[in-house]
Coordinates of C-alpha atoms in Angstrom, one line a residue:
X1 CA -25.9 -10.2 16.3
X2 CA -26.3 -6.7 15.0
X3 CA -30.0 -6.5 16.2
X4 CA -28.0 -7.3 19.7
X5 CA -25.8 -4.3 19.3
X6 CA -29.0 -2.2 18.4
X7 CA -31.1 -2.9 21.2
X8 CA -28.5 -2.5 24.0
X9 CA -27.2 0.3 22.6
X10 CA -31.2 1.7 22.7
X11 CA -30.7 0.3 26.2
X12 CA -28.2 3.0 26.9
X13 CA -29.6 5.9 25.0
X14 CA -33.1 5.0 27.0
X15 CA -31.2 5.2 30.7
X16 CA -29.3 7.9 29.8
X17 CA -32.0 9.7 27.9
X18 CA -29.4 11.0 24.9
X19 CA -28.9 9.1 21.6
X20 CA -26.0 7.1 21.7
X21 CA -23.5 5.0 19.3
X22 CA -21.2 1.9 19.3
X23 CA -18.2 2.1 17.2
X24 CA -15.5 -0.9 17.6
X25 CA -12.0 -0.4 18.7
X26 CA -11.0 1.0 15.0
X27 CA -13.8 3.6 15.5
X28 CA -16.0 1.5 12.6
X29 CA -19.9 2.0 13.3
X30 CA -21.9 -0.9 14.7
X31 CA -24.9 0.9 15.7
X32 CA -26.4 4.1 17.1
X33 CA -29.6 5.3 18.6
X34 CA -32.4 7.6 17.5
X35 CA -31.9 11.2 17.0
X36 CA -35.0 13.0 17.7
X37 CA -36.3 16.1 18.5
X38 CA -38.1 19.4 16.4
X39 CA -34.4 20.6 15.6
X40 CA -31.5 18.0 15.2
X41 CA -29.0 20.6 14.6
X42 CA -28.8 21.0 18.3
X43 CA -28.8 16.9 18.7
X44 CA -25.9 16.3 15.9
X45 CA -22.3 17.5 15.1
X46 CA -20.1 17.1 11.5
X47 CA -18.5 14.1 13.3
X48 CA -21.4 11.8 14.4
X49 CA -23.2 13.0 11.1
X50 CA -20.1 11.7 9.2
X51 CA -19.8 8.7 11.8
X52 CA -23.6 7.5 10.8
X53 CA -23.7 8.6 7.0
X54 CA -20.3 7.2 6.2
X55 CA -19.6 4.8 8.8
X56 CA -16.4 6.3 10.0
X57 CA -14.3 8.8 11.3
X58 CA -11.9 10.8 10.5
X59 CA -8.3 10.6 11.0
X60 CA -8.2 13.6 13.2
X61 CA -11.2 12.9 14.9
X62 CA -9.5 9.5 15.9
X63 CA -6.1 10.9 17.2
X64 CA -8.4 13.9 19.4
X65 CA -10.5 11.0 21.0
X66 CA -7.7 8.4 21.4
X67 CA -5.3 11.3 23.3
X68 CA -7.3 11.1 26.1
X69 CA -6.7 7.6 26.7
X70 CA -9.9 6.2 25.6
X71 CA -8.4 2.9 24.8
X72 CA -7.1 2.9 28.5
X73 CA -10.0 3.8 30.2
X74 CA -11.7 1.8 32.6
X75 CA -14.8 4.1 33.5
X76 CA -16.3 6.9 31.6
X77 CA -14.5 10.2 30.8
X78 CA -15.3 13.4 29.2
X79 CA -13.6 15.1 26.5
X80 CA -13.7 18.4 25.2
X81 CA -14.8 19.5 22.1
X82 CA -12.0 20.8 19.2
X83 CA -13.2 22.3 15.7
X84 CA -10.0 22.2 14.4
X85 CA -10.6 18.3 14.2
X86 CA -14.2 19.0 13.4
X87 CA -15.4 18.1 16.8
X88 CA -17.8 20.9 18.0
X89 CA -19.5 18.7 20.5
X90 CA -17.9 17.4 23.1
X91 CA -18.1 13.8 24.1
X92 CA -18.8 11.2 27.1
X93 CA -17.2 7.9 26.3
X94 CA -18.1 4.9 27.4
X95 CA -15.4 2.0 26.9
X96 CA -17.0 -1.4 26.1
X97 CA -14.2 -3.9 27.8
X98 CA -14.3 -7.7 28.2
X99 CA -11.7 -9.1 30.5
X100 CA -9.4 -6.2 30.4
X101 CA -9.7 -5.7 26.8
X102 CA -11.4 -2.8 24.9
X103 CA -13.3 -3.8 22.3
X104 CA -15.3 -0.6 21.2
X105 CA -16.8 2.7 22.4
X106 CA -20.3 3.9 23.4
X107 CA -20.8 7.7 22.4
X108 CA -22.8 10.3 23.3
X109 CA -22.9 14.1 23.0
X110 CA -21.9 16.0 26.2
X111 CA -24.8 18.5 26.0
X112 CA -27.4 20.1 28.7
X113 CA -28.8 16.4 29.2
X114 CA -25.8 15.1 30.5
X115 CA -24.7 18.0 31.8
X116 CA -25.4 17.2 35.3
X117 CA -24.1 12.9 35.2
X118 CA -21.1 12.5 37.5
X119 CA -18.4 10.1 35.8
X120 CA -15.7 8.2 37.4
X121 CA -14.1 5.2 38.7
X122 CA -16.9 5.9 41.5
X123 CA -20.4 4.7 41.4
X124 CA -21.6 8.1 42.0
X125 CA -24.7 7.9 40.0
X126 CA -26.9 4.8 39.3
X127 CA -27.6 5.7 35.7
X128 CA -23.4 5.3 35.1
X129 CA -23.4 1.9 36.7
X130 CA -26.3 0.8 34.6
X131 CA -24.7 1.9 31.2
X132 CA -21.9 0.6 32.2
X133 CA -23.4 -2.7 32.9
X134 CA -24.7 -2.3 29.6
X135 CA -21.8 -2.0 27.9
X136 CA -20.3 -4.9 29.3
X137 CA -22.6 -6.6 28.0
X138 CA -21.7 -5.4 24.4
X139 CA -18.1 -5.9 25.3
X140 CA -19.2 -9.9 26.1
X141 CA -20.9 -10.0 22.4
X142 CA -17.6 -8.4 20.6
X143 CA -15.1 -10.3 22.2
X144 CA -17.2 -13.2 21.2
X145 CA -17.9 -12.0 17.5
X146 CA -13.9 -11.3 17.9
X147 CA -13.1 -14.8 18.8
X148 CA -15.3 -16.5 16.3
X149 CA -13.7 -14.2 13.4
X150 CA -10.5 -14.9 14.9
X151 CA -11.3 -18.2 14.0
X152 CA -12.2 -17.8 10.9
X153 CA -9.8 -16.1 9.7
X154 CA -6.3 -18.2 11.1
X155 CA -8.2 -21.0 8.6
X156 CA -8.4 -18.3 6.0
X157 CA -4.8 -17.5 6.8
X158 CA -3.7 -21.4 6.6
X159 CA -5.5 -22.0 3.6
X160 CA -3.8 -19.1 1.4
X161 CA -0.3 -19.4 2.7
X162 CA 0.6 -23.1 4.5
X163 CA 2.0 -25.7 1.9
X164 CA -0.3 -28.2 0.3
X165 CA -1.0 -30.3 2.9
X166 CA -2.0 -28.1 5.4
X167 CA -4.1 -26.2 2.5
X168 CA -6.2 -29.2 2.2
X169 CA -6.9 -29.4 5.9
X170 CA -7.7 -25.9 6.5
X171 CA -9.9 -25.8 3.5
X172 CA -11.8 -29.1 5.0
X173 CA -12.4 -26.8 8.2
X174 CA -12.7 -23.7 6.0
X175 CA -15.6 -25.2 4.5
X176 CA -17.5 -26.6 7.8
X177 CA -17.0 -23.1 8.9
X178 CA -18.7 -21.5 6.2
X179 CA -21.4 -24.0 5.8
X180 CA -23.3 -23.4 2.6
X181 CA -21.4 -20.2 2.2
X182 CA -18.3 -21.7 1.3
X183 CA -19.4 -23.2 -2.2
X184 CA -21.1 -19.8 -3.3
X185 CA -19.4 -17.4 -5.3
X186 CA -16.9 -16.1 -3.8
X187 CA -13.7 -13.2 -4.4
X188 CA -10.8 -12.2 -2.3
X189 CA -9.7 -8.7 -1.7
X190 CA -6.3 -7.6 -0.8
X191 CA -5.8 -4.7 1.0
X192 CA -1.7 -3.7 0.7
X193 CA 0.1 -2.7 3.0
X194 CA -1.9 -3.1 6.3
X195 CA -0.6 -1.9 9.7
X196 CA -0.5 -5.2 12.0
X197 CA -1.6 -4.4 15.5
X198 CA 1.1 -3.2 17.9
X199 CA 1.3 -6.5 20.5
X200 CA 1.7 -3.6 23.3
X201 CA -2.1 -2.4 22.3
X202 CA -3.5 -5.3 21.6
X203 CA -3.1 -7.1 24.9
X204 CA -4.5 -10.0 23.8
X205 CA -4.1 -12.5 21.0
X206 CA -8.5 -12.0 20.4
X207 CA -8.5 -9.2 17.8
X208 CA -11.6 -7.2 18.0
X209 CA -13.8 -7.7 14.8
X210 CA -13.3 -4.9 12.2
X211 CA -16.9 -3.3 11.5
X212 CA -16.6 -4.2 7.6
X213 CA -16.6 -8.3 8.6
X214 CA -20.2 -7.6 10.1
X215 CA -21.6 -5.6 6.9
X216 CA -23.1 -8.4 4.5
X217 CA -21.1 -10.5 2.3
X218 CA -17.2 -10.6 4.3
X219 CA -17.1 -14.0 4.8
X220 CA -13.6 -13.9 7.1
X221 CA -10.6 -12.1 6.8
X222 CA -7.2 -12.1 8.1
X223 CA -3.8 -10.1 7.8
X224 CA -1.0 -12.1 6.2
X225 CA 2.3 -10.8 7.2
X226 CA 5.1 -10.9 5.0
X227 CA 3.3 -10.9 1.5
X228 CA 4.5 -8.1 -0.2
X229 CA 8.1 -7.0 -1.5
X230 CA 10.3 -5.5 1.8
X231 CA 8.2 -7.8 4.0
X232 CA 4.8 -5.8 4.4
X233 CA 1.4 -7.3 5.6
X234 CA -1.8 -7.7 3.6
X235 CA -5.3 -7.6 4.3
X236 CA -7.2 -10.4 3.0
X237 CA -11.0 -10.4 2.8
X238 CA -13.3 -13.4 1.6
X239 CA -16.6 -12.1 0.1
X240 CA -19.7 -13.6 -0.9
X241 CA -21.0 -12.5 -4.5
X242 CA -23.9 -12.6 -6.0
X243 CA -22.8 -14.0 -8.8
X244 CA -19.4 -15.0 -10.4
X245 CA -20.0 -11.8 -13.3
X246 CA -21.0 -9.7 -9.9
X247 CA -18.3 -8.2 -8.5
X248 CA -20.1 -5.5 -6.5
X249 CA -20.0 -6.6 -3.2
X250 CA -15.9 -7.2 -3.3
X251 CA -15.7 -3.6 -4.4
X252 CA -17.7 -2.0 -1.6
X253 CA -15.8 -4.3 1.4
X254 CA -12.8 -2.9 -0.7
X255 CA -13.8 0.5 -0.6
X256 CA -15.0 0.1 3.4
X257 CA -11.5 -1.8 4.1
X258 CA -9.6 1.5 2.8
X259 CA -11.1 3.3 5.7
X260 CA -9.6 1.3 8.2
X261 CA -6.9 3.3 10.3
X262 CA -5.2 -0.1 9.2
X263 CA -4.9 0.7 5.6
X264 CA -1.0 1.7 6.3
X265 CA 0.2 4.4 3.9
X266 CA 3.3 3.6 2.2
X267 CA 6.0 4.4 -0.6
X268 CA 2.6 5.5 -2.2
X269 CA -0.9 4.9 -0.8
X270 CA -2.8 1.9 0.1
X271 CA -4.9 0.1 -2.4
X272 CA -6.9 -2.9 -2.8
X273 CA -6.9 -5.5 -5.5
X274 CA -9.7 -7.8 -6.1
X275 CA -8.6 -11.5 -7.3
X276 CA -10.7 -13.4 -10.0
X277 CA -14.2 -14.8 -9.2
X278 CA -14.0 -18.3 -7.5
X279 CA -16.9 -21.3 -7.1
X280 CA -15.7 -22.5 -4.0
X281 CA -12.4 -22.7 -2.0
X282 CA -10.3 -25.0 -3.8
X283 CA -8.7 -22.2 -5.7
X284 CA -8.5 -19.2 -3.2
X285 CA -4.8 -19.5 -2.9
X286 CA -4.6 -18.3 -6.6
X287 CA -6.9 -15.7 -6.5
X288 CA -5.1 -14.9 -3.5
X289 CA -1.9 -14.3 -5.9
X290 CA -4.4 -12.3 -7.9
X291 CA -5.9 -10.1 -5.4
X292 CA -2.5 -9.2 -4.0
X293 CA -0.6 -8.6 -7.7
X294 CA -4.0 -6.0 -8.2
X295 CA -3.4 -4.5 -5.0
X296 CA 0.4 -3.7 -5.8
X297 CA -0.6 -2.4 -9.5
X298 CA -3.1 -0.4 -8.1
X299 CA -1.1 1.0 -5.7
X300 CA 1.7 1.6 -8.3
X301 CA -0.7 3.1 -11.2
X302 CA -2.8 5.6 -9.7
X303 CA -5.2 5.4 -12.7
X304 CA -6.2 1.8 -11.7
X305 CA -7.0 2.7 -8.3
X306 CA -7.7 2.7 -5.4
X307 CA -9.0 -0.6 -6.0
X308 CA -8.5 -2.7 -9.3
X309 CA -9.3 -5.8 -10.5
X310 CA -6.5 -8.8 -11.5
X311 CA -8.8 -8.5 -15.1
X312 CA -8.4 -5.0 -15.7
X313 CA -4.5 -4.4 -14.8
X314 CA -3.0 -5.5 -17.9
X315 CA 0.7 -6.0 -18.1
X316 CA 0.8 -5.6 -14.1
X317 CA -0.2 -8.9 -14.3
X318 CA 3.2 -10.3 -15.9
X319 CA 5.2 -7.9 -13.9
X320 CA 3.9 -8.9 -10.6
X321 CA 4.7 -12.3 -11.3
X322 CA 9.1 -10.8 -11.7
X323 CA 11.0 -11.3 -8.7
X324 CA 11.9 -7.7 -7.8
X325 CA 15.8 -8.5 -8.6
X326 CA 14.9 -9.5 -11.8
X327 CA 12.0 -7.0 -12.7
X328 CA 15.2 -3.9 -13.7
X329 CA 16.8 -4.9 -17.1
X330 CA 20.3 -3.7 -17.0
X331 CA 20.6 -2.3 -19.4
X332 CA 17.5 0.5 -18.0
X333 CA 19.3 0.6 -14.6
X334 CA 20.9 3.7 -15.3
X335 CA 17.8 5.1 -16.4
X336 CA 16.0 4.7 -13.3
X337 CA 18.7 6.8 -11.2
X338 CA 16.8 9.7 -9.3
X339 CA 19.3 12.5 -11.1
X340 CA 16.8 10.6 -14.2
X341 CA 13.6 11.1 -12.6
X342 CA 12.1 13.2 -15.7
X343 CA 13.5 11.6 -18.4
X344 CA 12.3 8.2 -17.1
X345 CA 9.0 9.8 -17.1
X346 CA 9.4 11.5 -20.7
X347 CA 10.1 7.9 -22.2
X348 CA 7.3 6.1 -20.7
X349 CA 4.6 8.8 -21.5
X350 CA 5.7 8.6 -25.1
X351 CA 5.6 4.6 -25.0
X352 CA 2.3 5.0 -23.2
X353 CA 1.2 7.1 -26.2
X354 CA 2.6 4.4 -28.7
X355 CA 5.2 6.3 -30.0
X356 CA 3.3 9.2 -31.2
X357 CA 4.8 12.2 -30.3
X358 CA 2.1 14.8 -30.6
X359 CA 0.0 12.7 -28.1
X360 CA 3.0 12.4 -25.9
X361 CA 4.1 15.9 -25.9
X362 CA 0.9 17.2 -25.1
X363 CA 0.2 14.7 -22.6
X364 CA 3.8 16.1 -21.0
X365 CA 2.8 19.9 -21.9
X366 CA 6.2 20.2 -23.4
X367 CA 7.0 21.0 -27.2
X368 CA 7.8 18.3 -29.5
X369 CA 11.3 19.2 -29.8
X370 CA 11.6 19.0 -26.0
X371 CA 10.1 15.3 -26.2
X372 CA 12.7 14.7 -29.3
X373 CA 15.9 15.7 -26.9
X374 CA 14.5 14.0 -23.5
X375 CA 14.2 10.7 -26.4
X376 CA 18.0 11.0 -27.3
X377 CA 19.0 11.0 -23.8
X378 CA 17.0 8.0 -23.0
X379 CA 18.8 5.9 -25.9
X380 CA 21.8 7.1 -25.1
X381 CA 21.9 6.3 -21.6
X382 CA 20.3 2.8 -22.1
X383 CA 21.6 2.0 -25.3
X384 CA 18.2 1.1 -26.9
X385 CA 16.9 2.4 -30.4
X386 CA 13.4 3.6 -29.6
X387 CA 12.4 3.0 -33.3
X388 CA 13.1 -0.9 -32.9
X389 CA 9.8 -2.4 -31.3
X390 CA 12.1 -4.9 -29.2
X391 CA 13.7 -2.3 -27.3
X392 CA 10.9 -0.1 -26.6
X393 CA 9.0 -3.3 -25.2
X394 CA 11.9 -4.1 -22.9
X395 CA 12.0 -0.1 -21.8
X396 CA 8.5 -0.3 -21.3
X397 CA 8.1 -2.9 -19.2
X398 CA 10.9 -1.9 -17.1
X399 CA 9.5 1.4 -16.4
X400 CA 6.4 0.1 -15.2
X401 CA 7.7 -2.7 -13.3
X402 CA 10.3 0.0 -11.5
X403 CA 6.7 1.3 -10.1
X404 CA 6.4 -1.9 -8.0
X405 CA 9.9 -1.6 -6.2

């Protein structure tokens, strides 16, 4: 289906006579059309450079196209250009619609070529109405891609969350889905949180097929709702490895998924966790588990992310296991007060360090008799002796569990 997107998007760069690209709805590149000409500095701009290099756009560059109502728009509109968002070209969109839906955008840059097109709701000039056909056309194919990956992915959804019963059933249809696919090596990533699509936007129950689920190796993906502590969504990505000791392929969709405008910030920032290596489906819902307890550490422990796998998280993958309520010891409660913030921090950078204060001062840039006074407080607010290996395992753990509140 991509060479589909390719050659009717050449279709519209050929009757337009200017290069053009097709990004879906979440502004993810599908395809784009040749850039010619003796000097392509006159042909390009930062933002379709970025767009075919990268396969995105910015977050700026989003909000200054979507405030003209592109997601509205039922014929073809201009917009200006606006450095400040690193746009120095400006625009003529083309929404790709099927059935009252917008499922992606044709782009091209408004220079002296186009100069001349009239755009509107009005069939004022041929070459419009034939793009326009055209994009219909691509609109037809993603609604279609949409559908089939909508598909795919309420199975994937069934599978990892419904009770046993309906497991079994959706990984029977799973399975026919996937064909041969399905008893490959396979990984699941977890994207945490992810922004569910606002029902007013939507319009429809169809989502529109992120641009990652195209590139090689997503198999389906869904968004579970409800998955995380407070009731935040997930992202959760099936991908086809190479091989069960190859986990390349899960870490670019990872990386790729991160980009989304879905990848909702939150308490921290959004991360991605990558569950254990599976032969076949009969054990996604635990790597499910996995992929989602990585996401959370990695989101909690900067150094593990943005995206971490369930092997390489360590003790995150007891403490993801705690229910929240019972992850705080009482006895560390007090500890974890905001007026507490520093010491908090003092005493897990020395039990990072293993109790060597030299390391840990250092570490803190604070002299050792600093880190000696913080370590007095701690005790005595918590009660624990930090020379007894029992009590700085129980501090310990609390601290970093308090990371996944």
């Amino acid at each position: 289906m991509r060479g589909e997107y390719q050659q009717l998007v050449d279709e519209i760069s050929a009757t337009l006579g200017a290069p053009a690209t097709l990004e879906d709805r979440d502004f993810g590149l599908i395809a784009f059309g040749a850039h010619g000409g003796e000097d392509l500095e006159l042909t390009m701009d930062p933002v379709r450079t970025r767009s075919i290099l990268q396969r995105r756009s910015t977050a700026a560059v989003r909000a200054w196209f979507e405030a003209f109502g592109i997601a509205r728009a039922q014929a073809p509109l201009r917009i200006p250009p606006d450095p400040a968002a690193g746009v120095f070209k400006g625009r003529i969109c083309l929404p790709v619609r099927h059935r009252g839906v917008v499922y992606g955008y044709v782009w091209l840059l408004d220079d002296e070529q186009l100069a001349g097109l009239e755009l509107g709701p009005a069939d004022t000039d041929p070459r419009v109405t034939q793009a326009m056909e055209t994009a219909a056309r691509i609109g037809a194919l993603l609604a279609a891609e949409a559908r089939a990956g909508a598909e795919l992915g309420e199975l994937l959804r069934e599978l990892l969350t419904a009770r046993p019963a309906g497991r079994e059933t959706a990984r029977d249809a799973l399975r026919e889905a996937l064909g041969t696919a399905a008893e490959g090596p396979l990984a699941l990533v977890a994207v945490a949180p992810w922004q569910l699509e606002d029902p007013e936007e939507q319009q429809t129950t169809e989502s529109p097929a992120s641009a990652v689920a195209a590139q090689a190796g997503v198999a389906a993906l869904c968004a579970v709702p409800d998955c995380l502590p407070g009731g935040a969504a997930a992202l959760a990505a099936l991908v086809r490895l190479r091989a069960l000791s190859s986990p390349a392929a899960a870490r670019a969709a990872a990386d790729r998924l991160l980009h989304s405008p879905r990848a909702a910030a939150g308490p921290g920032f959004a991360a991605a966790g990558i569950g254990g290596p599976r032969r076949g489906l009969a054990e996604l819902p635990d790597a499910w588990g996995e992929a989602l307890a990585a996401a959370r550490a990695a989101g909690a422990e900067r150094r593990l992310g943005p995206v971490a796998e369930w092997s390489a998280i360590g003790p995150y993958r007891v403490l993801t296991s705690l229910p929240a309520e019972r992850a705080a010891d009482p006895v560390v409660r007090p500890l974890l007060a905001t007026a507490h913030t520093e010491l908090a921090r003092t005493a897990e950078v020395y039990l990072d360090c293993a109790g060597q204060a030299g390391r840990a001062a250092a570490a803190l840039g604070i002299h050792r008799q600093t880190l000696y006074y913080r370590l007095s407080r701690v005790e005595q607010l918590t009660g624990l002796d930090l020379d007894n290996g029992e009590d700085r395992l129980l501090l310990h753990m609390t601290l970093k569990a308090a990371r996944l509140s």
